[in-house]
mmCIF file of C-alpha atoms in Angstrom:
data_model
loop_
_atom_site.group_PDB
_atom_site.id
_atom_site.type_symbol
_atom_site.label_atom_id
_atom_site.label_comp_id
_atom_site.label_asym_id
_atom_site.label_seq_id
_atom_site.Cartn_x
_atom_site.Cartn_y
_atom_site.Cartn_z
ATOM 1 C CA UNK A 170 28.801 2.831 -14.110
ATOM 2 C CA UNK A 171 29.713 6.484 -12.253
ATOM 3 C CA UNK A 172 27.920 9.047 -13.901
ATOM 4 C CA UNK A 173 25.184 6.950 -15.291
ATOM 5 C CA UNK A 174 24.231 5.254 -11.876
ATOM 6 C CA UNK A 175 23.875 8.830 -10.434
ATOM 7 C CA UNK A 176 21.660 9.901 -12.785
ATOM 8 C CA UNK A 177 20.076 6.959 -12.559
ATOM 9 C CA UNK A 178 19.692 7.759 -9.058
ATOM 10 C CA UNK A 179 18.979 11.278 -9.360
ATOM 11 C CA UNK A 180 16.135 10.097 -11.821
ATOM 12 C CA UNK A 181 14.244 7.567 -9.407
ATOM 13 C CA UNK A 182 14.644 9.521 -6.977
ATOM 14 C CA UNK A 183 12.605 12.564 -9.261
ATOM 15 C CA UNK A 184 10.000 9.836 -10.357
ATOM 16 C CA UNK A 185 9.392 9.127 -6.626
ATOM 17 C CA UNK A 186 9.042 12.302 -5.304
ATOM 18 C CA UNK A 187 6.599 13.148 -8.389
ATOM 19 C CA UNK A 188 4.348 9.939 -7.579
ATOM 20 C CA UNK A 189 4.334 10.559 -3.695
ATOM 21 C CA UNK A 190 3.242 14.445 -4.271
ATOM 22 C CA UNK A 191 0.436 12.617 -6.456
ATOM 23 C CA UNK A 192 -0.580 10.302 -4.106
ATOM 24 C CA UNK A 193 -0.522 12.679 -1.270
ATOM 25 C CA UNK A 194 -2.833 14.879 -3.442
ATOM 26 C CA UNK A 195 -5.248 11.878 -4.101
ATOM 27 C CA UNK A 196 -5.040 10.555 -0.433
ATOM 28 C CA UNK A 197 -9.000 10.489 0.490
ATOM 29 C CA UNK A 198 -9.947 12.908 -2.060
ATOM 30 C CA UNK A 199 -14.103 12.171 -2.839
ATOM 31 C CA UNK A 200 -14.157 11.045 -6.125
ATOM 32 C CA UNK A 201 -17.989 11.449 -7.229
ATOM 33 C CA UNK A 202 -19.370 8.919 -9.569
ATOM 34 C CA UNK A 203 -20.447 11.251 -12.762
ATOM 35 C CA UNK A 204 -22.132 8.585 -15.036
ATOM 36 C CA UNK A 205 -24.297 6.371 -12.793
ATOM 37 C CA UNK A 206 -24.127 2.463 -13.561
ATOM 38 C CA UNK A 207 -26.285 0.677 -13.744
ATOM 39 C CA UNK A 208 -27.661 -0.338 -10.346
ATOM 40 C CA UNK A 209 -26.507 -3.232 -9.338
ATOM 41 C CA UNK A 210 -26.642 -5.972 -12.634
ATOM 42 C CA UNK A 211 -22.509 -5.473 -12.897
ATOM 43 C CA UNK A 212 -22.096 -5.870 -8.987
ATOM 44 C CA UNK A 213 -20.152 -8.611 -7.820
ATOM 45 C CA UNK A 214 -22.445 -10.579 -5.802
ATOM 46 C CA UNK A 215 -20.480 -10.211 -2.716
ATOM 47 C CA UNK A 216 -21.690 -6.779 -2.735
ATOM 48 C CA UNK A 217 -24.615 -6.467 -3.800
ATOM 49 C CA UNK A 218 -25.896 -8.821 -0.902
ATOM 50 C CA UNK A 219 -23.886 -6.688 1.859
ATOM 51 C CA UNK A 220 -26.061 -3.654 0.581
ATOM 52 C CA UNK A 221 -28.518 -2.335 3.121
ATOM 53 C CA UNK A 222 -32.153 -1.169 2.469
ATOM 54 C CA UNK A 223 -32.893 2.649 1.775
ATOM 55 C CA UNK A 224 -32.381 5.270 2.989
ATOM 56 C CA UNK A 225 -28.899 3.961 4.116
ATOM 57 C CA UNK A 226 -26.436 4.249 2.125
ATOM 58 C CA UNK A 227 -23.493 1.383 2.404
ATOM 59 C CA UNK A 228 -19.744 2.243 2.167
ATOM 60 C CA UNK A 229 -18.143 -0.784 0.744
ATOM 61 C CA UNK A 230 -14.280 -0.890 1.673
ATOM 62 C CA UNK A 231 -12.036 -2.749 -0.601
ATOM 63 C CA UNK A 232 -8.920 -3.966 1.453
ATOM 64 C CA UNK A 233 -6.342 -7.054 1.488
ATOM 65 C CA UNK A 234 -4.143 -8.202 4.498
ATOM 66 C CA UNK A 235 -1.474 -6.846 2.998
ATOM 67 C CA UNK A 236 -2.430 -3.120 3.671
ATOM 68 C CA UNK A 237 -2.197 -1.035 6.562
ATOM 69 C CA UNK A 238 -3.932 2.174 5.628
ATOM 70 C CA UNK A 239 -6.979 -0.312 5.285
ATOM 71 C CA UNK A 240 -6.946 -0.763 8.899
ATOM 72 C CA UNK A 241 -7.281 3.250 9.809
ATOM 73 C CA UNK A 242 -9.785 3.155 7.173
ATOM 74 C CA UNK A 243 -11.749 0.547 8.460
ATOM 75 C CA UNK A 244 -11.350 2.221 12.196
ATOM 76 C CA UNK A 245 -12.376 5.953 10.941
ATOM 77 C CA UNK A 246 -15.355 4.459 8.437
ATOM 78 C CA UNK A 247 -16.955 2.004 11.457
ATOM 79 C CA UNK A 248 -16.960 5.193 14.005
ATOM 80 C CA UNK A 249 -18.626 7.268 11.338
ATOM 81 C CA UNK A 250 -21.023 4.457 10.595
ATOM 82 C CA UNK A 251 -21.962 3.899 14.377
ATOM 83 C CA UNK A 252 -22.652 7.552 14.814
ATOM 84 C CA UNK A 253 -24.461 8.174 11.834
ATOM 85 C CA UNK A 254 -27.825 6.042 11.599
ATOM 86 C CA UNK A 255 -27.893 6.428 7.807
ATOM 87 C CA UNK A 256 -24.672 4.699 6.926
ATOM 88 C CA UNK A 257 -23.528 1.403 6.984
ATOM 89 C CA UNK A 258 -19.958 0.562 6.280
ATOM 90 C CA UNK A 259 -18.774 -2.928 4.853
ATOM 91 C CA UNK A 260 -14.814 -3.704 5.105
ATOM 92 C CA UNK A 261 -14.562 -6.346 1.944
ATOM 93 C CA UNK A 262 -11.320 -8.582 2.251
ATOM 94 C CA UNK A 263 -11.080 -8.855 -1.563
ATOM 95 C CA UNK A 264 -7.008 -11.127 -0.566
ATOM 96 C CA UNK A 265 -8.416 -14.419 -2.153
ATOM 97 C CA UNK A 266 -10.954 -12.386 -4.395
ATOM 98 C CA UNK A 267 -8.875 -10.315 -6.264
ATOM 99 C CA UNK A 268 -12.102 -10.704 -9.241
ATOM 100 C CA UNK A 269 -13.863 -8.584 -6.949
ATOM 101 C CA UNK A 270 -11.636 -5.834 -7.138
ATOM 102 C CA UNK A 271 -11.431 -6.159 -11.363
ATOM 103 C CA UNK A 272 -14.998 -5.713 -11.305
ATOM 104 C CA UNK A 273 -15.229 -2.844 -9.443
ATOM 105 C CA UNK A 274 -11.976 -1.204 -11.308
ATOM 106 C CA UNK A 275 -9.931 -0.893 -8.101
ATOM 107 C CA UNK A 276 -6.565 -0.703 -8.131
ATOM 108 C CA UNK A 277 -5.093 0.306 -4.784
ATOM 109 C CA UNK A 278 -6.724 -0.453 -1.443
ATOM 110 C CA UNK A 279 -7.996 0.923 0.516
ATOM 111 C CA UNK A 280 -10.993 2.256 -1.810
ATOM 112 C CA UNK A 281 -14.427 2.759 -0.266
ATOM 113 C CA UNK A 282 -17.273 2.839 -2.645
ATOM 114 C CA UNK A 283 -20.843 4.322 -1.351
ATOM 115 C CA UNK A 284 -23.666 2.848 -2.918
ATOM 116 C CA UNK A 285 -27.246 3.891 -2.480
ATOM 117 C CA UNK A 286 -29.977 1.118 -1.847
ATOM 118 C CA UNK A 287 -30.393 0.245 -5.257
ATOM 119 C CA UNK A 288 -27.042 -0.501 -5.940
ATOM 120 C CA UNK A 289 -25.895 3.230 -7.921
ATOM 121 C CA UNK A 290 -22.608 4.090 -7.047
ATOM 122 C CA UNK A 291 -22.680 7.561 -5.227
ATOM 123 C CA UNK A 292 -18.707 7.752 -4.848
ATOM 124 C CA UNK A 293 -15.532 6.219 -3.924
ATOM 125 C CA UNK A 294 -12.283 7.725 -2.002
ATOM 126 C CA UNK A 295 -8.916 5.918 -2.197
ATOM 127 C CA UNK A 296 -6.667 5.500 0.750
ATOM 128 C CA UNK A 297 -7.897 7.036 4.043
ATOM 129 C CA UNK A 298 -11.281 8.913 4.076
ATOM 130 C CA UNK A 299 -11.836 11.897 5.908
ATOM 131 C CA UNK A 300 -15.050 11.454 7.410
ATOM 132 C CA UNK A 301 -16.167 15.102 7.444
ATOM 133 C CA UNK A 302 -15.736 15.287 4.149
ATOM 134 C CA UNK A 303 -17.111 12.368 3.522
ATOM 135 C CA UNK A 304 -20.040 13.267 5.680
ATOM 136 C CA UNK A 305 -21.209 15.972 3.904
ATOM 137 C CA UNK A 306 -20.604 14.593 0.168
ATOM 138 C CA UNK A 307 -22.500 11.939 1.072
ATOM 139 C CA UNK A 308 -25.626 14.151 3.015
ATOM 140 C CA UNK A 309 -27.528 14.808 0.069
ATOM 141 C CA UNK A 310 -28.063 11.553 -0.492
ATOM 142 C CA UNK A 311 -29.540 10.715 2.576
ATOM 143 C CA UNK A 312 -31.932 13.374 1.995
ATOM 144 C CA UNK A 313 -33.081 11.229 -0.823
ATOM 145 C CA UNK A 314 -34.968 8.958 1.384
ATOM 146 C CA UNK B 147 0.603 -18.249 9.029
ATOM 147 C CA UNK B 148 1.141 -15.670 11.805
ATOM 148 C CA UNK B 149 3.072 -13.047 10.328
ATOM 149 C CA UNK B 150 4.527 -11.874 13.783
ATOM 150 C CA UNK B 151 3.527 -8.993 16.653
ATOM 151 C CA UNK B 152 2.466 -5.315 15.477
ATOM 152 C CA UNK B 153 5.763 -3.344 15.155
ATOM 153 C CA UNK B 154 6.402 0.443 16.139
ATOM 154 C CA UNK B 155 5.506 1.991 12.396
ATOM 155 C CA UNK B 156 8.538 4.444 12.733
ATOM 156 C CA UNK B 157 10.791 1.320 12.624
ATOM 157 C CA UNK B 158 10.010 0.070 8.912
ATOM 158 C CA UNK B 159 10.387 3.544 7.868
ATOM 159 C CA UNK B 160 13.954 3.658 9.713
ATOM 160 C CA UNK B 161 14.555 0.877 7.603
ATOM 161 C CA UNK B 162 12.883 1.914 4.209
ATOM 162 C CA UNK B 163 15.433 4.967 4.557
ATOM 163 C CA UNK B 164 18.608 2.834 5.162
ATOM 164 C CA UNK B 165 17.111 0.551 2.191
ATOM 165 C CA UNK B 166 16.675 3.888 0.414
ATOM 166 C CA UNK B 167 20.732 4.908 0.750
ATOM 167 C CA UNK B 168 22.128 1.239 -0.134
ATOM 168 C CA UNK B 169 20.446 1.162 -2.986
ATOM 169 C CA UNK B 170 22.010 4.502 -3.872
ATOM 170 C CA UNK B 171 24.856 3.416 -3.454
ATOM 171 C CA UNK B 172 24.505 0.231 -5.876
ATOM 172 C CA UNK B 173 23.271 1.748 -8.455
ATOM 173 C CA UNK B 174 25.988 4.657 -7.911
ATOM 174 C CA UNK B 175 28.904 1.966 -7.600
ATOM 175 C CA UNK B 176 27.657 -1.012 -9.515
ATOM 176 C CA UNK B 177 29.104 -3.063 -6.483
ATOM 177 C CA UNK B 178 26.772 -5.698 -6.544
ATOM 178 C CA UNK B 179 27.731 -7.655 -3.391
ATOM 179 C CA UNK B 180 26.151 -4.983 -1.252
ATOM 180 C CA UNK B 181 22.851 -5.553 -3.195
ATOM 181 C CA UNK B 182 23.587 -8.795 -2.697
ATOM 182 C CA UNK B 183 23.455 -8.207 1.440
ATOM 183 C CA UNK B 184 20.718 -5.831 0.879
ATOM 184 C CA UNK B 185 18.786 -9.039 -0.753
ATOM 185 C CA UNK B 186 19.497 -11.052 2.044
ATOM 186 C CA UNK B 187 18.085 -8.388 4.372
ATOM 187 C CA UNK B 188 14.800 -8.476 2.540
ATOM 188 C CA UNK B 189 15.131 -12.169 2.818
ATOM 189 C CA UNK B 190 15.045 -12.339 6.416
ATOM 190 C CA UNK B 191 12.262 -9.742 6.984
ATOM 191 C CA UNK B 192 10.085 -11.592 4.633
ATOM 192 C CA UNK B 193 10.510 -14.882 5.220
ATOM 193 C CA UNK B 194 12.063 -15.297 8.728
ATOM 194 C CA UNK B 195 10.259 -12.325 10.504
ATOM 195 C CA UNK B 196 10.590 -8.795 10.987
ATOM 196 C CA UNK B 197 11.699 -9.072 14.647
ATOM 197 C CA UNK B 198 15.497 -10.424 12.966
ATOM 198 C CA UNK B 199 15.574 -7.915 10.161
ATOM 199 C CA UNK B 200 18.860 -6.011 11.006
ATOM 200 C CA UNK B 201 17.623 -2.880 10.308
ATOM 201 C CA UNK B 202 14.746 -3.284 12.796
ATOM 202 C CA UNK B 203 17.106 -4.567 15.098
ATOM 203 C CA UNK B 204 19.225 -1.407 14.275
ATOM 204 C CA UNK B 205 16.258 0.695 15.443
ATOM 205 C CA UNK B 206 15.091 -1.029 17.956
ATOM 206 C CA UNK B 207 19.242 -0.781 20.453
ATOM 207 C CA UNK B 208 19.665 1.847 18.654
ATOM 208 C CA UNK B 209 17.289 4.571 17.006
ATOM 209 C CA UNK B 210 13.891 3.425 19.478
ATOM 210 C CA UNK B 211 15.394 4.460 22.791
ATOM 211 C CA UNK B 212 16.193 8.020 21.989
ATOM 212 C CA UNK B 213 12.831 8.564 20.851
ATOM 213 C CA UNK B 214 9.900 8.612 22.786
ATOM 214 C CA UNK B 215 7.556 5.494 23.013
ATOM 215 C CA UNK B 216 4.169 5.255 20.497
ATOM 216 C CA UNK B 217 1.538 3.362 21.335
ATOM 217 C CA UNK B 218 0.617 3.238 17.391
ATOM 218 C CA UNK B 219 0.981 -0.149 16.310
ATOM 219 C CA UNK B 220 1.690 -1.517 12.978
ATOM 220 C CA UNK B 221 0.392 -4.814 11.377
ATOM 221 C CA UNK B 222 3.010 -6.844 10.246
ATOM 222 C CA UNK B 223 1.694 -8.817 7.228
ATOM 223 C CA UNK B 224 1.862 -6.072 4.783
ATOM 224 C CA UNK B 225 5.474 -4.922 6.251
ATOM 225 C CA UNK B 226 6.868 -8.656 5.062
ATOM 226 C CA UNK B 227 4.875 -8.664 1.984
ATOM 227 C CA UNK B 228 6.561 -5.538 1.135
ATOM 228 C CA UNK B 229 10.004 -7.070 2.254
ATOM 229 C CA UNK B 230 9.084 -9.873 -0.478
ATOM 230 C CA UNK B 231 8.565 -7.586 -2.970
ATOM 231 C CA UNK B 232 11.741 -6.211 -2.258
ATOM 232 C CA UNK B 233 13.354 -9.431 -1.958
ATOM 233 C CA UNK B 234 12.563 -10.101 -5.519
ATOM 234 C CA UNK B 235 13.669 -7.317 -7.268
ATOM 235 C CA UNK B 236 16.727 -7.430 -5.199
ATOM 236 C CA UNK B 237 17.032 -11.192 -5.945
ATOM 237 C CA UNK B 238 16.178 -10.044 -9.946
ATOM 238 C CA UNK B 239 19.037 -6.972 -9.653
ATOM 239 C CA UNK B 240 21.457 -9.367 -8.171
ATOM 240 C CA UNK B 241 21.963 -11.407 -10.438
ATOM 241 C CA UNK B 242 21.435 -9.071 -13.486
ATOM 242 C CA UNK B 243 24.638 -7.458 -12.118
ATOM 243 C CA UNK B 244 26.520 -10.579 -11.310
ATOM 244 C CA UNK B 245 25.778 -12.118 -14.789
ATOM 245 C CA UNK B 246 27.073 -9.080 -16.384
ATOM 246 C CA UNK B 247 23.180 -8.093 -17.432
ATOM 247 C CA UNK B 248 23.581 -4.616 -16.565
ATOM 248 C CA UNK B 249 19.985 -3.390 -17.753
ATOM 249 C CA UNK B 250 17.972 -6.027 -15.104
ATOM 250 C CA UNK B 251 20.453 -5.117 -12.753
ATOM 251 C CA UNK B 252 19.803 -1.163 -12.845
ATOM 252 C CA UNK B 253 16.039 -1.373 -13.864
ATOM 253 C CA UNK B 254 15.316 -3.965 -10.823
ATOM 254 C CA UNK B 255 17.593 -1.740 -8.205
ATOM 255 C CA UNK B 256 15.671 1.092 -9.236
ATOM 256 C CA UNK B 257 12.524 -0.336 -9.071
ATOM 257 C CA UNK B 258 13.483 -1.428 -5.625
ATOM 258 C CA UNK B 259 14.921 2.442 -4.953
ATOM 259 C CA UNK B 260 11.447 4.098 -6.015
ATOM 260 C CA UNK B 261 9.544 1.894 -4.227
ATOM 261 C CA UNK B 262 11.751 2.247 -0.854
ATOM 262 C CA UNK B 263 11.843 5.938 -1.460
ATOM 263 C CA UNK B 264 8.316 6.622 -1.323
ATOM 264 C CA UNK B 265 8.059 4.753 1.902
ATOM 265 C CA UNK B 266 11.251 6.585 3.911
ATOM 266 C CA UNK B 267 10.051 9.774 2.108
ATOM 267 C CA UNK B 268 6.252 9.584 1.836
ATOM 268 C CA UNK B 269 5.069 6.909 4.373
ATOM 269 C CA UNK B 270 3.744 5.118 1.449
ATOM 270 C CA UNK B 271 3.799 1.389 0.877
ATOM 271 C CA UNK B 272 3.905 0.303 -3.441
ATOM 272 C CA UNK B 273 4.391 -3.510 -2.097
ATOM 273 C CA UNK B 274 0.883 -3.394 0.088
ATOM 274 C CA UNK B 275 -1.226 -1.206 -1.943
ATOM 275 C CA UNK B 276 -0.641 -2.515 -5.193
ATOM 276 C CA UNK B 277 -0.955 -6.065 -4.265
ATOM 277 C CA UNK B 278 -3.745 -6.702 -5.898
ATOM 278 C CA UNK B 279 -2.453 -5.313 -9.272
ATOM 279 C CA UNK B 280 0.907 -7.456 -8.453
ATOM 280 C CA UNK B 281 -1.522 -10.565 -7.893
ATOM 281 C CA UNK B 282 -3.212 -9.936 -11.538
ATOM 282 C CA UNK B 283 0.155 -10.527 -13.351
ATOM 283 C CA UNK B 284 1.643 -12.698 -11.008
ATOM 284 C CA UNK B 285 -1.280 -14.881 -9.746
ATOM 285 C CA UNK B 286 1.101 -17.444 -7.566
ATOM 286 C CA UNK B 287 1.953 -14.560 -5.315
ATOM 287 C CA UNK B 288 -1.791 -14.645 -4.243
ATOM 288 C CA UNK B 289 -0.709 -17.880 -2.174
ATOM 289 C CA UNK B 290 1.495 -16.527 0.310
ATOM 290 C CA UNK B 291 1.646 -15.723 3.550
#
């Protein structure tokens, strides 16, 4: 094969580099939720009864065993939920429920989605959040109470 | 199913970038018996446990000493899911380039080559985060470990 395997190479090795700069760049970026849904008739059940009365807003974190960013997630989003009395934060298991996932249009997990009382979807960040950032995205929300 | 003691997360990307040059090398030299060995070595960290995979036991006498100790630990489920995923496409290039089907052979090795690139290069797992999109076209996969 020679030649042809080294390009081959040479190609992958392109394609990776390309899809880890993109990933990199979406790595907790806050992705707001432009058209709102509508609140909560679509929701999988198994959300929709983990949501928490206003003002709170609930981060719901889509994860699988099979993922080990999920677990800093899940450490970073339960600090920022115990020190913030207006969030609550959900880790959903979604191994043996991959429907739940469909539903919700995730793809890659970790993905947290914050929903407001009612069910709207305020957001959702893929891979590791940064909770500063997710702090303040979220802050005008609160002030919705 | 236990899937084994948190590992030091340096080691699996020790061994994503040894996984990263064999598979160079196949695709370079068509030499298929050393993707054949490489398929084996997914084998055992999937199936028999990361704590015989050669390449952790490479970095553990021999790469883990000369660095200095982490506390940060690892799980291992998604490690040896990713190993699966790796075992099959090794398992698929194998014998694409033993039974003279060139194009499995190179599409599979480079499958495998992107995906162990952008976890020696980018810290990035395809096998764990995209197991849910693996489990909606291969639904059987859902039942393991």
């Amino acid at each position: 094969m020679g030649w042809t395997g080294l390009w081959i190479v040479l190609g992958t090795l392109l394609a990776g580099t390309l899809a880890g700069a993109l990933l990199r760049w979406r790595e907790g970026r806050i992705r707001p939720t432009r058209d709102e849904p509508a609140p909560t008739a679509e929701l999988p059940t198994q959300v929709t009864e983990v949501l928490v009365a206003a003002p709170a807003v609930t981060l719901v974190q889509i994860s699988t065993t099979f993922c080990s960013p999920c677990r800093h997630a899940h450490a970073r989003l339960a600090a920022l939920a115990e020190s913030t009395p207006e969030l609550h934060h959900v880790d959903l298991d979604v191994t043996h429920q991959p429907e739940v996932a469909h539903q919700l249009g995730v793809r890659r997990t970790p993905t947290t989605i914050a929903f407001d009382a009612n069910g709207a979807e305020l957001l959702r960040v893929s891979g590791v959040p940064v909770n500063d950032e997710l702090l303040s995205a979220l802050q005008p929300h609160f002030a919705n109470r | 199913m236990s899937a084994g003691p948190p590992v030091d997360p340096r080691g699996p990307r020790f061994a994503a970038a040894i996984t990263t040059v064999v598979l160079a090398i196949v695709l370079i030299t068509s030499w298929w018996p050393l993707l054949a060995v490489q398929t084996v070595i997914f084998a055992v960290g999937a199936f028999i446990g990361l704590r015989y995979a050669p390449y952790s036991l490479l970095y553990r006498s021999l790469v883990a000493p000369r660095l200095s100790p982490t506390s940060e630990r690892e799980d291992a489920a998604p490690l040896r899911f990713a190993q699966l995923v790796g075992f099959v496409f090794g398992l698929a290039g194998t014998v694409g380039y033993a039974a003279d089907l060139m194009l499995l052979g190179v599409i599979a090795t480079a499958f495998a080559l992107f995906a162990a690139f952008l976890n020696a290069a980018f810290d990035f797992c395809l096998g764990c985060e995209v197991y849910l999109l693996l489990q909606r076209f291969a639904p059987a996969t859902g039942n393991q470990a």
